[in-house]
Coordinates of C-alpha atoms in Angstrom, one line a residue:
M239 CA -75.2 -41.7 79.0
S240 CA -73.6 -38.5 80.0
W241 CA -74.9 -35.1 79.1
G242 CA -71.7 -34.3 77.2
F243 CA -72.0 -37.4 75.0
T244 CA -75.7 -36.6 74.4
A245 CA -74.8 -33.0 73.3
W246 CA -72.0 -34.4 71.1
L247 CA -74.5 -36.8 69.4
V248 CA -77.7 -34.7 69.2
H249 CA -76.4 -31.3 68.1
P250 CA -74.5 -32.4 65.0
V251 CA -77.6 -34.3 63.9
T252 CA -79.8 -31.3 64.6
L253 CA -77.5 -29.0 62.7
A254 CA -77.4 -31.4 59.8
I255 CA -81.2 -31.6 59.7
A256 CA -81.4 -27.8 59.9
A257 CA -78.9 -27.4 57.1
V258 CA -80.9 -29.8 54.9
A259 CA -84.1 -27.9 55.7
V260 CA -82.5 -24.6 54.7
V261 CA -81.4 -26.1 51.4
T262 CA -84.8 -27.5 50.8
L263 CA -86.3 -24.1 51.5
F264 CA -83.9 -22.5 49.0
V265 CA -85.0 -25.0 46.4
V266 CA -88.7 -24.3 47.0
I267 CA -88.1 -20.6 46.9
E268 CA -86.3 -20.9 43.6
L269 CA -89.1 -22.9 42.1
L270 CA -91.8 -20.5 43.3
L271 CA -89.9 -17.5 42.0
R272 CA -89.4 -19.3 38.6
S273 CA -93.1 -20.2 38.6
L274 CA -94.1 -16.6 39.3
S275 CA -91.9 -15.3 36.5
Q276 CA -93.4 -17.8 34.0
L277 CA -97.1 -17.8 34.9
G278 CA -97.6 -14.8 32.7
N279 CA -96.2 -16.7 29.7
V280 CA -99.0 -18.6 28.0
R281 CA -96.6 -20.6 25.9
F282 CA -94.7 -21.8 28.9
Q283 CA -97.9 -22.9 30.6
G284 CA -98.7 -25.1 27.6
I285 CA -95.3 -26.6 27.7
L286 CA -95.5 -27.2 31.4
E287 CA -98.9 -29.0 31.0
E288 CA -97.7 -31.2 28.2
H289 CA -94.1 -31.9 29.4
P290 CA -93.9 -31.4 33.2
E291 CA -90.9 -33.7 33.4
L292 CA -88.8 -31.0 31.6
F293 CA -89.5 -28.5 34.4
S294 CA -88.8 -31.1 37.0
S295 CA -85.4 -31.6 35.4
A296 CA -84.9 -27.9 35.4
A297 CA -85.3 -27.9 39.1
T298 CA -82.2 -30.1 39.4
V299 CA -80.1 -27.2 38.1
H300 CA -81.0 -25.1 41.2
V301 CA -80.3 -28.1 43.4
S302 CA -76.8 -28.6 41.9
R303 CA -76.0 -24.9 42.3
L304 CA -77.2 -24.9 45.9
I305 CA -75.1 -28.0 46.7
D306 CA -72.0 -26.1 45.3
V307 CA -72.9 -23.2 47.7
L308 CA -72.8 -25.6 50.6
R309 CA -69.0 -25.6 50.4
W310 CA -69.0 -22.0 51.6
L311 CA -71.2 -22.9 54.6
Q312 CA -68.3 -24.6 56.3
L313 CA -67.3 -21.4 58.1
G314 CA -70.9 -20.9 59.2
C315 CA -71.0 -24.4 60.6
L316 CA -67.8 -23.8 62.5
G317 CA -69.2 -20.7 64.0
L318 CA -72.3 -22.6 65.2
L319 CA -70.2 -25.4 66.6
W320 CA -68.1 -23.0 68.6
L321 CA -71.4 -21.6 70.0
V322 CA -72.3 -25.1 71.1
V323 CA -68.9 -25.5 72.7
F324 CA -69.4 -22.3 74.7
R325 CA -72.9 -23.3 75.7
F326 CA -71.8 -26.9 76.6
P327 CA -68.2 -26.6 77.8
G328 CA -68.1 -30.3 78.6
L329 CA -68.2 -31.1 74.9
G330 CA -64.4 -30.4 74.5
Y331 CA -62.4 -28.7 71.8
G332 CA -61.3 -32.0 70.2
A333 CA -64.9 -33.3 69.7
A334 CA -66.0 -29.9 68.4
T335 CA -63.2 -29.9 65.8
A336 CA -64.1 -33.4 64.7
I337 CA -67.7 -32.4 64.3
A338 CA -66.7 -29.3 62.4
L339 CA -64.8 -31.4 59.9
M340 CA -67.6 -34.0 59.5
L341 CA -70.7 -31.8 59.5
P342 CA -70.1 -30.2 56.0
M343 CA -69.7 -33.6 54.5
L344 CA -72.9 -34.8 56.1
V345 CA -74.8 -31.8 54.9
V346 CA -73.5 -32.3 51.3
V347 CA -74.4 -36.0 51.3
A348 CA -77.8 -35.3 52.8
A349 CA -78.6 -32.6 50.3
R350 CA -77.5 -34.8 47.4
F351 CA -79.4 -37.9 48.4
L352 CA -82.4 -36.3 50.1
V353 CA -83.1 -32.8 48.8
R354 CA -82.4 -33.6 45.1
P355 CA -84.8 -36.6 44.9
L356 CA -87.4 -34.6 46.8
S357 CA -87.2 -31.7 44.4
E358 CA -87.3 -33.9 41.4
D359 CA -90.4 -35.8 42.6
T360 CA -92.3 -32.8 44.0
A361 CA -91.3 -29.9 41.8
T362 CA -94.3 -30.2 39.5
V363 CA -96.7 -30.7 42.5
L364 CA -95.4 -27.6 44.2
L365 CA -95.8 -25.5 41.1
R366 CA -99.3 -26.7 40.4
S367 CA -100.2 -26.1 44.1
V368 CA -99.0 -22.5 44.1
R369 CA -100.3 -21.6 40.7
P370 CA -103.9 -20.8 41.8
L371 CA -102.5 -18.6 44.6
A372 CA -99.9 -16.9 42.5
S373 CA -102.1 -16.3 39.4
P374 CA -104.0 -13.2 40.8
L375 CA -100.8 -11.6 41.9
V376 CA -99.1 -12.2 38.6
G377 CA -102.2 -10.9 36.7
L378 CA -102.1 -7.7 38.8
I379 CA -98.4 -7.2 38.1
V380 CA -99.0 -7.7 34.4
R381 CA -101.7 -5.1 34.3
V382 CA -99.7 -2.6 36.3
S383 CA -96.5 -3.1 34.3
P384 CA -96.2 -0.5 31.5
E385 CA -94.3 -3.1 29.3
S386 CA -97.3 -5.4 29.3
S387 CA -99.6 -2.9 27.7
A388 CA -98.3 -3.7 24.2
P389 CA -98.3 -7.3 22.8
P390 CA -94.9 -8.8 22.4
T391 CA -93.3 -8.4 19.0
E392 CA -92.2 -11.3 16.8
D393 CA -88.5 -10.7 17.7
E394 CA -89.4 -10.7 21.5
E395 CA -91.3 -14.0 21.2
E396 CA -88.4 -15.5 19.2
E397 CA -85.9 -14.4 21.9
A398 CA -88.2 -15.9 24.6
S399 CA -88.5 -19.1 22.8
E400 CA -84.7 -19.4 22.4
A401 CA -84.2 -18.6 26.1
E402 CA -86.7 -21.4 27.0
I403 CA -84.9 -23.9 24.7
Q404 CA -81.5 -22.9 26.2
A405 CA -82.9 -23.4 29.7
Y406 CA -84.2 -26.9 28.8
L407 CA -80.8 -27.8 27.4
E408 CA -79.0 -26.6 30.5
A409 CA -81.5 -28.5 32.7
G410 CA -81.0 -31.7 30.5
E411 CA -77.2 -31.5 30.9
A412 CA -77.4 -30.9 34.6
A413 CA -79.8 -33.8 35.1
G414 CA -77.6 -36.2 33.0
I415 CA -80.1 -36.5 30.2
F416 CA -77.5 -35.6 27.6
E417 CA -74.2 -37.5 27.6
G418 CA -71.0 -36.5 26.0
D419 CA -71.5 -34.0 23.2
E420 CA -75.2 -34.7 22.8
G421 CA -76.1 -31.3 24.4
E422 CA -73.9 -29.5 21.9
I423 CA -75.5 -31.5 19.0
V424 CA -79.0 -30.5 20.1
E425 CA -77.9 -26.9 20.5
S426 CA -76.4 -26.9 17.0
L427 CA -79.6 -28.2 15.6
V428 CA -81.5 -25.4 17.3
D429 CA -79.0 -22.9 15.8
F430 CA -79.4 -24.6 12.4
F431 CA -83.2 -24.0 12.2
D432 CA -82.7 -20.3 13.1
T433 CA -80.0 -19.8 10.5
V434 CA -81.0 -18.0 7.2
V435 CA -79.9 -19.4 3.9
R436 CA -77.8 -16.3 3.1
E437 CA -75.3 -17.5 5.7
V438 CA -74.7 -20.9 4.2
M439 CA -75.3 -20.5 0.5
T440 CA -72.6 -20.8 -2.2
P441 CA -71.9 -17.3 -3.6
R442 CA -72.7 -16.8 -7.3
T443 CA -69.0 -16.3 -8.1
E444 CA -68.2 -19.7 -6.7
M445 CA -71.0 -21.7 -8.3
I446 CA -70.2 -24.5 -10.8
A447 CA -72.9 -24.3 -13.5
V448 CA -73.3 -25.3 -17.1
E449 CA -75.1 -23.3 -19.9
D450 CA -78.1 -24.9 -21.4
T451 CA -76.6 -24.9 -24.9
D452 CA -73.7 -27.2 -23.9
N453 CA -73.8 -30.8 -25.0
Y454 CA -73.8 -34.1 -23.1
R455 CA -70.1 -34.6 -23.4
E456 CA -69.3 -31.2 -21.9
L457 CA -71.6 -31.9 -19.0
L458 CA -69.9 -35.2 -18.5
E459 CA -66.6 -33.5 -18.1
V460 CA -68.0 -31.1 -15.5
F461 CA -69.4 -34.0 -13.4
A462 CA -66.0 -35.9 -13.7
R463 CA -63.9 -32.8 -12.8
T464 CA -66.0 -31.5 -9.9
H465 CA -67.4 -34.8 -8.4
K466 CA -70.7 -32.9 -7.8
S467 CA -74.0 -34.8 -7.7
R468 CA -76.0 -31.8 -9.0
I469 CA -75.1 -29.1 -11.5
P470 CA -77.2 -25.9 -12.0
I471 CA -78.1 -25.1 -15.6
Y472 CA -78.3 -21.4 -16.7
H473 CA -79.6 -19.7 -19.8
E474 CA -77.2 -17.1 -21.4
T475 CA -76.1 -15.7 -18.0
I476 CA -75.6 -17.4 -14.6
D477 CA -78.1 -15.0 -13.1
R478 CA -80.8 -17.0 -15.0
I479 CA -80.8 -20.5 -13.5
V480 CA -83.3 -22.6 -15.4
G481 CA -82.9 -25.9 -13.6
V482 CA -80.6 -28.6 -12.2
V483 CA -79.2 -31.8 -13.6
H484 CA -78.8 -34.7 -11.2
V485 CA -76.0 -37.1 -11.9
K486 CA -78.3 -40.1 -11.5
N487 CA -80.6 -39.0 -14.3
F488 CA -77.5 -38.1 -16.4
V489 CA -76.0 -41.6 -16.0
K490 CA -79.4 -43.3 -16.9
H491 CA -79.4 -41.6 -20.3
G492 CA -75.8 -42.6 -20.9
L493 CA -76.5 -46.2 -20.1
R494 CA -79.3 -46.2 -22.7
G495 CA -76.9 -44.9 -25.3
A496 CA -78.7 -41.6 -25.5
E497 CA -76.9 -38.2 -25.3
P498 CA -79.6 -35.6 -24.9
G499 CA -78.9 -31.9 -24.7
V500 CA -78.3 -30.2 -21.4
A501 CA -81.5 -28.2 -21.6
D502 CA -83.5 -31.5 -22.0
L503 CA -81.8 -32.9 -18.8
A504 CA -82.5 -29.9 -16.6
R505 CA -85.2 -30.3 -14.0
E506 CA -87.0 -27.6 -12.2
C507 CA -85.4 -26.5 -8.9
L508 CA -86.6 -24.6 -5.9
V509 CA -86.2 -20.8 -5.7
V510 CA -86.1 -19.2 -2.3
P511 CA -85.3 -15.7 -0.9
E512 CA -82.0 -15.2 0.9
S513 CA -83.8 -14.4 4.2
K514 CA -85.5 -17.8 4.4
E515 CA -84.6 -19.8 7.5
L516 CA -83.1 -23.2 7.1
G517 CA -85.8 -24.9 9.1
D518 CA -88.4 -23.6 6.7
L519 CA -86.3 -24.6 3.7
L520 CA -85.9 -28.1 5.0
R521 CA -89.6 -28.5 5.2
D522 CA -89.9 -27.2 1.6
F523 CA -87.3 -29.8 0.5
Q524 CA -89.3 -32.6 2.2
Q525 CA -92.7 -31.5 0.8
Q526 CA -91.5 -30.9 -2.8
H527 CA -88.9 -33.7 -2.8
Q528 CA -86.1 -31.3 -3.7
Q529 CA -82.4 -31.3 -2.7
M530 CA -81.1 -28.1 -4.1
A531 CA -82.4 -24.5 -4.0
I532 CA -81.4 -21.3 -5.9
V533 CA -81.2 -18.3 -3.6
V534 CA -82.3 -14.9 -5.0
D535 CA -82.3 -11.4 -3.8
E536 CA -85.6 -10.2 -2.4

């Protein structure tokens, strides 16, 4: 085997291995930096202990981005190949050009099938290994930082929690955990729980309600006209809601031939402040077996 053929065979493989090693190093550095930035967050430590697979999935986000960056390494590979040509003139310009076209594809394929599985399998192990070494440094930084002297406010903790959830959603989408619109659905659910009732309530001027002095027939007409399943009942003024009539209970009395007054049909309803979050309201609905709430000014 001639020296020129050996150089043609060995150096592309060497460059490909080196490129994969560089990408692997980038992944490890990204993971270590992320670990350092999160070690001071006690909440994130608990999440990592209970659900390490989430953070392993998050590592794939970095791998995907690094693989995209590899496209820009083609010029660098060309430069290295021309250095090989000058060092080994016997290689030839044709062979160098062929290698220049093939090497980027080899690097991308190697990174996709070697680096990504490696990062997914070893991300948690790497983080747990570096944690004892990084903890003293992080503790020192936390003590020296002036921002760490005061405990985080409720708003800051809420923002951090939202950022963590968003990071997990992005990691899930990048790792292929979510398919189609599933990621958007989960994100909508997160937004739902953070929304206050003031943003989704029906304004008083648009409410359909019945006075407690109305009779059974009048309430029947309202149900038939509006196709609502629940009608609020008020006393004297719509600002004084005294209860809610459910169409199911209304029909039961009609089937029995009874026509009670509206006040007798009204059932107690949940009253909540306008600043209450929908997540908390949903829990109240479940605990008290309610389906409608009256929103009042605080």
